[in-house]
Short mmCIF file of C-alpha atoms and ligand atoms in Angstrom, two decimals:
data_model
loop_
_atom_site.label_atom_id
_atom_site.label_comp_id
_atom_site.label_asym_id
_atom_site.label_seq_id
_atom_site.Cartn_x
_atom_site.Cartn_y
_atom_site.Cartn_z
CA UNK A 1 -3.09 -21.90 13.75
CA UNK A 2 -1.89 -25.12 11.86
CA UNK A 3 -4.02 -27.85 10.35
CA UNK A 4 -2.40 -30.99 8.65
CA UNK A 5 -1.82 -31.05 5.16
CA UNK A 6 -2.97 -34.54 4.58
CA UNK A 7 -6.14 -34.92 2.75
CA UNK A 8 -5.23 -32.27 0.66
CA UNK A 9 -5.31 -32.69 -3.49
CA UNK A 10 -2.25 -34.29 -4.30
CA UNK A 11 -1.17 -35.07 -0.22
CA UNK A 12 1.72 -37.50 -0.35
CA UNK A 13 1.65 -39.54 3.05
CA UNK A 14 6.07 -39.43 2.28
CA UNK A 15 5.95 -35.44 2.57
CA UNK A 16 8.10 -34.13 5.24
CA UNK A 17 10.01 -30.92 6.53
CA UNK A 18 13.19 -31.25 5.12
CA UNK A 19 11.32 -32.46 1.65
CA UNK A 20 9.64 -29.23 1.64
CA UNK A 21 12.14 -26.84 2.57
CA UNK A 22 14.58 -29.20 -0.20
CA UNK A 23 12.28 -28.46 -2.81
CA UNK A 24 11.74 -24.69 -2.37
CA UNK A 25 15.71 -24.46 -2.37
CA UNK A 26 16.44 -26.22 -5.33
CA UNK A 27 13.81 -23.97 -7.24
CA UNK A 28 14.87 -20.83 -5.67
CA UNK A 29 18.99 -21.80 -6.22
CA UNK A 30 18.16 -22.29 -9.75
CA UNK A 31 16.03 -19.09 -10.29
CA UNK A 32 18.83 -16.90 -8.99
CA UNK A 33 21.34 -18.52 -11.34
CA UNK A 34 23.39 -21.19 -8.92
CA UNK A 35 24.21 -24.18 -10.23
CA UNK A 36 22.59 -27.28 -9.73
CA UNK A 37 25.47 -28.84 -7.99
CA UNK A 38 25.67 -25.89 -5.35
CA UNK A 39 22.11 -26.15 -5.19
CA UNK A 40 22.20 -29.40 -4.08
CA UNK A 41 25.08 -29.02 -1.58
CA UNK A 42 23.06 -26.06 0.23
CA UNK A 43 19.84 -28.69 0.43
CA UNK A 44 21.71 -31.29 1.80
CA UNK A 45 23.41 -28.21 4.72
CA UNK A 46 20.22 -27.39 5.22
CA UNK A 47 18.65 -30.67 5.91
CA UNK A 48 21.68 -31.71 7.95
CA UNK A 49 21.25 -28.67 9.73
CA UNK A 50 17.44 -28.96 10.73
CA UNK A 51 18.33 -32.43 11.81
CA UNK A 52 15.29 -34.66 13.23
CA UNK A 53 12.91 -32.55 12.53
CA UNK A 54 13.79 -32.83 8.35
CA UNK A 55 12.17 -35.98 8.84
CA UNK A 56 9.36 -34.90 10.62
CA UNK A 57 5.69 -35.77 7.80
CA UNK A 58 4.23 -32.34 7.00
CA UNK A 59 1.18 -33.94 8.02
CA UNK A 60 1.65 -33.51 11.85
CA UNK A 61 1.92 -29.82 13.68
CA UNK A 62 5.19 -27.76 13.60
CA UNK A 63 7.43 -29.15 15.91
CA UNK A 64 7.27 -26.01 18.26
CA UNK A 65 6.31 -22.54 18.49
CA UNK A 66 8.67 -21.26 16.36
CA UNK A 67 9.26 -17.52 16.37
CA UNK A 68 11.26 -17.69 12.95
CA UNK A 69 8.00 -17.70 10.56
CA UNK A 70 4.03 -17.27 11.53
CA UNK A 71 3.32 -20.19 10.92
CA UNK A 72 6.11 -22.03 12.88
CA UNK A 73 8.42 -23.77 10.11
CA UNK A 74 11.95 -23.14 11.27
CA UNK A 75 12.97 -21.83 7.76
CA UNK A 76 12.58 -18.46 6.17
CA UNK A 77 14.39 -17.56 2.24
CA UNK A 78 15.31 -14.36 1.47
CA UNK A 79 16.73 -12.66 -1.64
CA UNK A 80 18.97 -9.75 -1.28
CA UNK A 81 19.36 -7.72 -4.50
CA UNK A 82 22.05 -4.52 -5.18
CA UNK A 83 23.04 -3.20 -8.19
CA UNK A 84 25.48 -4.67 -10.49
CA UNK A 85 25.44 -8.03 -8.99
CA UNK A 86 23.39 -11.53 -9.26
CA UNK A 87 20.55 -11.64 -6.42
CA UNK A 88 21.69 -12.96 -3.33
CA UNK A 89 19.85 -15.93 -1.71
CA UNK A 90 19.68 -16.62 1.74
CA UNK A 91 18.02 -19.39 4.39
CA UNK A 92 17.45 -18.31 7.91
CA UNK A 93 16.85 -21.14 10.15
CA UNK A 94 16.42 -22.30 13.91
CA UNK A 95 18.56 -25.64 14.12
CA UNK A 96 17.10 -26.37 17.61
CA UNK A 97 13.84 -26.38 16.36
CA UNK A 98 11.79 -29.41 18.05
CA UNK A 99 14.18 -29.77 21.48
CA UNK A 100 12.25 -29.96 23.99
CA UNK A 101 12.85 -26.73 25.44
CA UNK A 102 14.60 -23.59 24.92
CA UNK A 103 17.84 -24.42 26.69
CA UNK A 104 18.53 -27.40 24.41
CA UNK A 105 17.36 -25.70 21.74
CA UNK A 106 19.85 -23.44 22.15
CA UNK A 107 22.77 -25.98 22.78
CA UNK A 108 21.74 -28.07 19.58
CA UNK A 109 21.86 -24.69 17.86
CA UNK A 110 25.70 -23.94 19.14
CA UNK A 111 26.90 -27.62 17.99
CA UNK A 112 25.28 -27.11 14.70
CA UNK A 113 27.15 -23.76 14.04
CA UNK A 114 30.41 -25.11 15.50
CA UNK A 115 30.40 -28.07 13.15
CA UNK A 116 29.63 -25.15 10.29
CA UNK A 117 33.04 -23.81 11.22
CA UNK A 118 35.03 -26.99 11.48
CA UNK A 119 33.70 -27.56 8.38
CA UNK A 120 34.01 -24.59 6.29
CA UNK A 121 37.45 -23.81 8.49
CA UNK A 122 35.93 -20.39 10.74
CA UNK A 123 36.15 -19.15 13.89
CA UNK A 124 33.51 -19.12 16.45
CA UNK A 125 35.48 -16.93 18.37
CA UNK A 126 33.00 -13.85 19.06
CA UNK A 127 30.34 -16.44 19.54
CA UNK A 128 31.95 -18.57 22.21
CA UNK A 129 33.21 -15.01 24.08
CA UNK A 130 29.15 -14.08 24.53
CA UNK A 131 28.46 -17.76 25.42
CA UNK A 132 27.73 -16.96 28.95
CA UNK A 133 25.40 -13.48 28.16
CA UNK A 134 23.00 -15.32 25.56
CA UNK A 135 22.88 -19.01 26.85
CA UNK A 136 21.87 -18.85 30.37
CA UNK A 137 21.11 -22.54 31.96
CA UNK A 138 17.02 -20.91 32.40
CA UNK A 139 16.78 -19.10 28.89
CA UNK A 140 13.57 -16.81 28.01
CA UNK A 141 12.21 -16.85 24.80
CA UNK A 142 11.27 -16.42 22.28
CA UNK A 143 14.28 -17.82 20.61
CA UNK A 144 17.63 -19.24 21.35
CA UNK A 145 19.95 -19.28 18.05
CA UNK A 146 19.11 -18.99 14.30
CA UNK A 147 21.47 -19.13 12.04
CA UNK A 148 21.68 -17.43 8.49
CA UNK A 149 23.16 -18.82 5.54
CA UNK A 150 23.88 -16.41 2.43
CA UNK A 151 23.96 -18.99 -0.58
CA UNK A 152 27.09 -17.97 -2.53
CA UNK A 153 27.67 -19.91 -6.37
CA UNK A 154 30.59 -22.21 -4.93
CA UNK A 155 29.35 -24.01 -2.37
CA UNK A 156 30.49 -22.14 0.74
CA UNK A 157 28.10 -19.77 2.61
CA UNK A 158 28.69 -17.26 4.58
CA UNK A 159 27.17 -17.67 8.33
CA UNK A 160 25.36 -15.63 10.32
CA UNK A 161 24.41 -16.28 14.18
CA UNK A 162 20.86 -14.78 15.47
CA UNK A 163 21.33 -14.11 19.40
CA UNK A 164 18.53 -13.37 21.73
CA UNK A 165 19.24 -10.07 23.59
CA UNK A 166 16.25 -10.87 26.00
CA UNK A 167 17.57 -14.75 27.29
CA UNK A 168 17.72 -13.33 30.72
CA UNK A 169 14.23 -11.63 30.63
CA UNK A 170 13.39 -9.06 28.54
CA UNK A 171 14.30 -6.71 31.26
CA UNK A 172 17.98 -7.68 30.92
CA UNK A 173 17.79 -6.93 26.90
CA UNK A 174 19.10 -3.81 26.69
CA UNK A 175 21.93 -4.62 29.02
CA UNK A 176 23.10 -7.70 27.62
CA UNK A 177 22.98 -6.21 24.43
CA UNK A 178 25.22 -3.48 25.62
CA UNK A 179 27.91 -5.95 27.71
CA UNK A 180 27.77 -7.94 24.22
CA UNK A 181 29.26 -4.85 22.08
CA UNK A 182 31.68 -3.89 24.80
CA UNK A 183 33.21 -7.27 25.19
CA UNK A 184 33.55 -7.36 21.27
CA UNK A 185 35.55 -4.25 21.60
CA UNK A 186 32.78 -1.83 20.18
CA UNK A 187 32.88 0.26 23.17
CA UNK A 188 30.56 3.37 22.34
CA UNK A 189 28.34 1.63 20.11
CA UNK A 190 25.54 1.13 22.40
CA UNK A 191 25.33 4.74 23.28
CA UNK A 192 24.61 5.41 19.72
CA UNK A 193 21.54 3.36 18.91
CA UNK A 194 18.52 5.21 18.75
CA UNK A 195 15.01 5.09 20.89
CA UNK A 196 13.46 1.99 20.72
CA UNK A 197 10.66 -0.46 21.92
CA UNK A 198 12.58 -3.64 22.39
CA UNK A 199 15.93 -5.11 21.53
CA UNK A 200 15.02 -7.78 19.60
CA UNK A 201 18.23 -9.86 17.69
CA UNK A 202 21.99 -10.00 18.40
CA UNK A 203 23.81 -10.89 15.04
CA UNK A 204 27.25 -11.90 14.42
CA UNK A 205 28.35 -13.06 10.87
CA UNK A 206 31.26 -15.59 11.19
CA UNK A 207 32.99 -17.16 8.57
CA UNK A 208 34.50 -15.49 5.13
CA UNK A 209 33.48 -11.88 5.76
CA UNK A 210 35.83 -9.06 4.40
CA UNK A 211 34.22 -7.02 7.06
CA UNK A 212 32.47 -8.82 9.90
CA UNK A 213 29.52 -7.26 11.57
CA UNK A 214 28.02 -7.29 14.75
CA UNK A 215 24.57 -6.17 14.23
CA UNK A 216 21.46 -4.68 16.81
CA UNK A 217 17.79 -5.44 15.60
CA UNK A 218 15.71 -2.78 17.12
CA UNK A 219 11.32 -2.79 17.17
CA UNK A 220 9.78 0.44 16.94
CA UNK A 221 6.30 0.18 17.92
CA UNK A 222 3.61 2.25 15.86
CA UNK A 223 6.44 4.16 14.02
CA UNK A 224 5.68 7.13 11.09
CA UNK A 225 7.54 7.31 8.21
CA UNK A 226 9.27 10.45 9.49
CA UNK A 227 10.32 8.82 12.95
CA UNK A 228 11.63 6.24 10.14
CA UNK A 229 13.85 8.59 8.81
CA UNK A 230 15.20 9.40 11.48
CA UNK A 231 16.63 6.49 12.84
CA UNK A 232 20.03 5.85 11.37
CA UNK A 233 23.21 6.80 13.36
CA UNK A 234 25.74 5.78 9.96
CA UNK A 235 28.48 8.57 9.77
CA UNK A 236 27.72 8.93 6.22
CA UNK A 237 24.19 7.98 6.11
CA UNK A 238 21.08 7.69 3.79
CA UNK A 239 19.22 10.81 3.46
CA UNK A 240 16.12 10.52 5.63
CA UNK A 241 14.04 11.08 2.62
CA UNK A 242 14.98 7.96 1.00
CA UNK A 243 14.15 6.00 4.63
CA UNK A 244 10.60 7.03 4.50
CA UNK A 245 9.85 6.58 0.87
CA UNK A 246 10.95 3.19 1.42
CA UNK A 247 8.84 2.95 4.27
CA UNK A 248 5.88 4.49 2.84
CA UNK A 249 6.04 2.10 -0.44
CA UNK A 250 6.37 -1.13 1.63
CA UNK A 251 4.03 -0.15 4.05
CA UNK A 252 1.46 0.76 1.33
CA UNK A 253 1.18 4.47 2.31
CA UNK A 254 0.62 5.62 -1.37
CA UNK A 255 -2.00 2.74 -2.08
CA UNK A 256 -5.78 3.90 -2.14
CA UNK A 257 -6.65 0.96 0.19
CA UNK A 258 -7.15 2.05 3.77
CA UNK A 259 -5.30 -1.61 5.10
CA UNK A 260 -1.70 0.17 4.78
CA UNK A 261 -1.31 2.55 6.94
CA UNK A 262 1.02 1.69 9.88
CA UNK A 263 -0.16 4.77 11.79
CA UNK A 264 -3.59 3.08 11.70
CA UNK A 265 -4.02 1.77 15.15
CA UNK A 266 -1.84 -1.53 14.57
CA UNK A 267 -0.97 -3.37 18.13
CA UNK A 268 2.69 -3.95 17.79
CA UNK A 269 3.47 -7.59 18.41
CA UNK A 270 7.26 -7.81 19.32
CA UNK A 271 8.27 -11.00 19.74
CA UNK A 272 6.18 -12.84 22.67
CA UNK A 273 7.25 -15.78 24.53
CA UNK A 274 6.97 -18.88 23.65
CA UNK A 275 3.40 -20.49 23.96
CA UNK A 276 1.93 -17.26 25.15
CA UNK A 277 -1.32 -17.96 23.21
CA UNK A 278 -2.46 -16.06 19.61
CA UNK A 279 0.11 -13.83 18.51
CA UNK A 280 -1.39 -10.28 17.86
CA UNK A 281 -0.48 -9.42 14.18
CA UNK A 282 0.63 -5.48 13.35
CA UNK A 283 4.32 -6.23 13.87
CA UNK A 284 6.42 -3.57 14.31
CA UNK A 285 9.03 -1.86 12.09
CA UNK A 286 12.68 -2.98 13.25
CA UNK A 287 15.91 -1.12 12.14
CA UNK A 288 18.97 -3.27 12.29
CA UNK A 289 22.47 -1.17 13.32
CA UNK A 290 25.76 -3.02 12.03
CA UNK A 291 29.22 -2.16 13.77
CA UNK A 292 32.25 -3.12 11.90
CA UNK A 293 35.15 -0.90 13.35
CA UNK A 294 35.64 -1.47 16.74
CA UNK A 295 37.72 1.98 16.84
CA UNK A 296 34.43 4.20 15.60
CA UNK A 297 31.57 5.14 18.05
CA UNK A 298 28.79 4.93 15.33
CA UNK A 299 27.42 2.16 13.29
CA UNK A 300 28.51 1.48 9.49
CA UNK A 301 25.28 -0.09 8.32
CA UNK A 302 21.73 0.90 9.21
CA UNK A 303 18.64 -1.58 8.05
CA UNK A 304 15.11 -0.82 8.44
CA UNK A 305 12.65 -3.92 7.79
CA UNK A 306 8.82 -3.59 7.33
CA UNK A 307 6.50 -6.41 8.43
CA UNK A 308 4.78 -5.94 4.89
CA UNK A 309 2.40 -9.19 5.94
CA UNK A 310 0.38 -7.08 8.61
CA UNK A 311 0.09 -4.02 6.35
CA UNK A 312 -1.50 -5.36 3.03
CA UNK A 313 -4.05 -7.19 2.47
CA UNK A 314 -2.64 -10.33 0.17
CA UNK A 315 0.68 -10.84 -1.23
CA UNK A 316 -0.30 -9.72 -4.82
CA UNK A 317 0.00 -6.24 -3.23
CA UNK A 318 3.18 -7.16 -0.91
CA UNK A 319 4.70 -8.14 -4.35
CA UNK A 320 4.11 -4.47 -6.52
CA UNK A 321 5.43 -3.13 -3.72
CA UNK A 322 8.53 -5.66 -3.67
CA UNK A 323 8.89 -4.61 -7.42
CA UNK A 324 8.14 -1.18 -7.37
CA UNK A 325 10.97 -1.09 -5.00
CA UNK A 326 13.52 -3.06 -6.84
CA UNK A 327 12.30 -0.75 -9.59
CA UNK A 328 13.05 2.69 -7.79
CA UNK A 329 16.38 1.35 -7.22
CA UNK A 330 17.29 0.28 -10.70
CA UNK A 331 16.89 -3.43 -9.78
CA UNK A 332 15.63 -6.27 -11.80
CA UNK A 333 11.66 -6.39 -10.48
CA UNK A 334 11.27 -9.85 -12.20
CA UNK A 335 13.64 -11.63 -9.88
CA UNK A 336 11.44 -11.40 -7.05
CA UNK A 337 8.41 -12.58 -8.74
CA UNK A 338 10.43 -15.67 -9.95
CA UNK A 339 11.68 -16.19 -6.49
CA UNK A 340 8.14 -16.16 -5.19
CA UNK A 341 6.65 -17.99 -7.97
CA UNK A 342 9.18 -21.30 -7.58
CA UNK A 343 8.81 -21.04 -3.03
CA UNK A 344 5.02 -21.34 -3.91
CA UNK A 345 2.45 -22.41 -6.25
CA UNK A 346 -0.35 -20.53 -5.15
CA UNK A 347 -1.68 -17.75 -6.22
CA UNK A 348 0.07 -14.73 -4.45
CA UNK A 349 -3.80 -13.33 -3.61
CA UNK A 350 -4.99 -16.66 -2.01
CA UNK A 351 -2.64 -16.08 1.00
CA UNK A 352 -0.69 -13.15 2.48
CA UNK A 353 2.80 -13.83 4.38
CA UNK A 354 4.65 -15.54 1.98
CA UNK A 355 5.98 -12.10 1.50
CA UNK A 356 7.35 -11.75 5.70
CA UNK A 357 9.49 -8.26 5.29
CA UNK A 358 10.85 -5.75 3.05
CA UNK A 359 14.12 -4.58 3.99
CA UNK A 360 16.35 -1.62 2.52
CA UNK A 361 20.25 -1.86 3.85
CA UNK A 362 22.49 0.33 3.65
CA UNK A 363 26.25 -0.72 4.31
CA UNK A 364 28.97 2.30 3.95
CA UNK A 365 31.14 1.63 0.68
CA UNK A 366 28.45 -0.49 -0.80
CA UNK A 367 25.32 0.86 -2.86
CA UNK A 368 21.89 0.14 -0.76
CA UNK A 369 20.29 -3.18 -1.20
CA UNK A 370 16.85 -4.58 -1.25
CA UNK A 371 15.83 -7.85 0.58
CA UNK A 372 12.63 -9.64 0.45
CA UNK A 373 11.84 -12.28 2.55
CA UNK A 374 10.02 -14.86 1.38
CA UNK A 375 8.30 -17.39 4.02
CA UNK A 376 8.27 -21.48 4.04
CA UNK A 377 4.46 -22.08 4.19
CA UNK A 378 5.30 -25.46 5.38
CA UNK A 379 2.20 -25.63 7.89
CA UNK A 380 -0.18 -22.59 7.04
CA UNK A 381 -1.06 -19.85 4.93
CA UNK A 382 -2.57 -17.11 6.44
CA UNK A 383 -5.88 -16.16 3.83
CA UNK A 384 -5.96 -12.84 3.05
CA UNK A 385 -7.74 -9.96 4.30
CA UNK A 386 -10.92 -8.80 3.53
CA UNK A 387 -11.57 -6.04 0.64
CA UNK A 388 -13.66 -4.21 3.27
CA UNK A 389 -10.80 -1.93 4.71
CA UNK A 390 -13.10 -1.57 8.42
CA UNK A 391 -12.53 -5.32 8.78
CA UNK A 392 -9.62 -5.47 11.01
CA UNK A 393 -9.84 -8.89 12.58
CA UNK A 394 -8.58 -12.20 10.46
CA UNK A 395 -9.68 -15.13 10.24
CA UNK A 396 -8.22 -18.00 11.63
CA UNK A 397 -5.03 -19.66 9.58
CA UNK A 398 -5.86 -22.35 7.11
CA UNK A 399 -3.13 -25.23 6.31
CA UNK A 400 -1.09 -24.73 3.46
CA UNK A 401 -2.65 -27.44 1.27
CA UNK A 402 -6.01 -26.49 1.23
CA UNK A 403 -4.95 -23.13 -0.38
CA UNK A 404 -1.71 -24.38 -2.96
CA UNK A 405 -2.43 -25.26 -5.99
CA UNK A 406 0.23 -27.91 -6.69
CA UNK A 407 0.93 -31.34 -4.47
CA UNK A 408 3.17 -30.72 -1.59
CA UNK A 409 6.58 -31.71 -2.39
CA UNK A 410 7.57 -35.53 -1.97
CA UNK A 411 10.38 -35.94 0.61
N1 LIG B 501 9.40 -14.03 12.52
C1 LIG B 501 10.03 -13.00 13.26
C2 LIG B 501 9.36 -11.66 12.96
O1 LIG B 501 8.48 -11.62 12.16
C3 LIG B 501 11.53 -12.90 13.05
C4 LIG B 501 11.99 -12.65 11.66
C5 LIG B 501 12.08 -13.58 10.68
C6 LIG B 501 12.44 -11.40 11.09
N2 LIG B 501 12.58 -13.00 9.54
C7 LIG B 501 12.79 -11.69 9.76
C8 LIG B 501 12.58 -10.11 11.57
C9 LIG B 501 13.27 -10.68 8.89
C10 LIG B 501 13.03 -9.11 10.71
C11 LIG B 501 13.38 -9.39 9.39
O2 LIG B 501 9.67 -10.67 13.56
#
């Protein structure tokens, strides 16, 4: 699904990974408002953080499989708006990415957060206690750690670890996932998730938290709206209503085009092993549960996230949605439309995925946020869909530089 960039308009035979990814966060820093100087600390974490592969010339393949973006580039952006404060950017990225297997990956992923915490003077400590449940010496996939950054104006992030419930086998998910809470001291917790299709994500944030969460990610396979709605165990929690207009907007219920609907016979795609051939698109719906109090039963944040890429037909459309959102909730729509405008220079209806998800959290004591996550592009864009609404298949992925309008960026 990749092609080489080389040969495009503009192609720069210097072009590489960390270049790339350097350039989208210097634009991105500065269209949220951080300061050049912060901007340039977070470029050089990030490049120190992807290691080798930073170096790595656009021009050859990804360096694996990645299962952090569709088209394989270890890094993903997101920006995470609430009311009365700046918009919140973030960098999700696999640190591992390129070892030659998942194991390593994995270990290369641990030393890379560790030396976050020397650094920035935090405690692994919940990490290393669920060493043993999510680094097991014969891992499954389809990840091993990603780590989250959330870009604060300063120059010190706070860090979040991604954990793969499903290292021993996806039939071990649910049960490491449950062992992981208990030995954290959330006891009950797992009894209150709801149904779901797969346990998908372990989080932990670490670092400068006032109050740290561990969090479940949860895939729903071909969920409604209402089943949406229903989902969230908080004590004090959104009213179901709210859950499925959100859905129903991001999944492009209330557009006239017949591509939206996620009732309409979409395979969900979970997250397949590594190098298990063409991923099916139609990803599920996931709702993330966050426990902070180790003394309640039930969950104080509930997250659901819609895979807006497999439900509209080019990111034009992904984008009113992203706006109409940030509009229902008294956000600034515009700050999403800068933040996709300076990740890419294409045209948002040339491609669809740079828009990955559309998330609305809710956290108790805190007024809901919205999240858009905006994808890399470093090795594809996926063309959009066809007008025709009966065309269900896509064609194949096309690199990135045949389809942006700018040179790639110069390492
Ligand atoms: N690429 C994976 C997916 O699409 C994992 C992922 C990346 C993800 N960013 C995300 C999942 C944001 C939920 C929300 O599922």
């Amino acid at each position: 699904m990749t092609g080489p960039r080389s040969g495009g308009p503009g192609a720069s035979p210097k072009a590489t990974l960390g270049g790339h990814v350097t350039r989208q966060l210097l634009r991105l820093g500065e269209s949220v408002g951080l300061s050049a100087a912060a901007c340039e600390s977070y470029a050089d974490v990030l490049v120190e953080a992807l290691g080798g592969v930073a170096r790595r010339p656009l021009e050859l393949p990804p360096p694996d499989r990645s299962f952090l973006s569709d088209d394989h580039t270890p890094v993903e952006f997101s920006l995470s708006c609430e009311p009365g404060a700046a918009p919140s950017l973030r960098v999700l990225l696999e640190p591992g990415a390129g070892e030659r297997d998942l194991a390593q990956n994995g270990r290369t992923g641990l030393r890379v957060l560790r030396e976050m915490a020397q650094r920035w003077d935090f405690t692994t400590d919940p990490l290393d206690e669920l060493e043993d449940l999510f680094f097991p010496p014969s891992p499954h996939g389809p990840l091993a750690l990603w780590c989250a950054l959330e870009l604060r104006p300063g120059g010190v992030p706070k860090v979040k670890a991604y954990l793969n419930p499903a290292a021993s086998g996806p039939g071990r998910a649910a049960r490491t996932v449950r062992k992981a809470l208990k030995r954290l001291g959330h006891r009950e917790a797992f009894a209150s998730l709801p149904y779901s299709d797969r346990h998908l994500f372990f989080a932990l944030d670490l670092g400068d938290w006032t109050e740290p969460r561990a969090k479940v990610y949860l895939a729903h396979d071909e969920l409604s709206a209402a089943e949406a709605g229903t989902l969230c165990r908080m004590d004090d929690g959104p009213d179901p209503a709210e859950i499925e207009e959100f859905f129903r907007i991001a999944a492009g219920h209330d557009a006239e085009s017949g591509q939206g609907g996620l009732e309409a016979g979409g395979a969900g795609a979970g997250a397949p092993e590594r190098g298990n051939g063409p991923r099916i698109v139609r990803r599920p719906v996931q709702t993330c549960h966050a426990f902070t109090d180790t003394g309640a039963a039930l969950p104080s944040g509930f997250t659901v996230y819609v895979p807006v890429r497999d439900y509209a037909r080019h990111d034009g459309e992904a984008l009113v949605r992203a706006t109409t959102l940030l509009g229902r909730y008294g956000l600034d729509p515009a700050s999403v439309l800068r933040a996709s405008a300076a990740v890419s220079e294409r045209r948002p209806e040339d491609g669809v995925g740079l828009v990955a998800y559309l998330g609305l959290a809710h956290q108790r004591g805190r007024p809901p946020r919205i999240t858009t996550y905006l994808s890399s592009e470093a090795y594809a864009v996926r063309p959009p869909a066809a007008p025709d609404p009966a065309a269900d298949a896509r064609p194949a992925d096309v690199p990135a530089a045949a389809l942006s309008a700018g040179p790639p960026a110069a390492s």
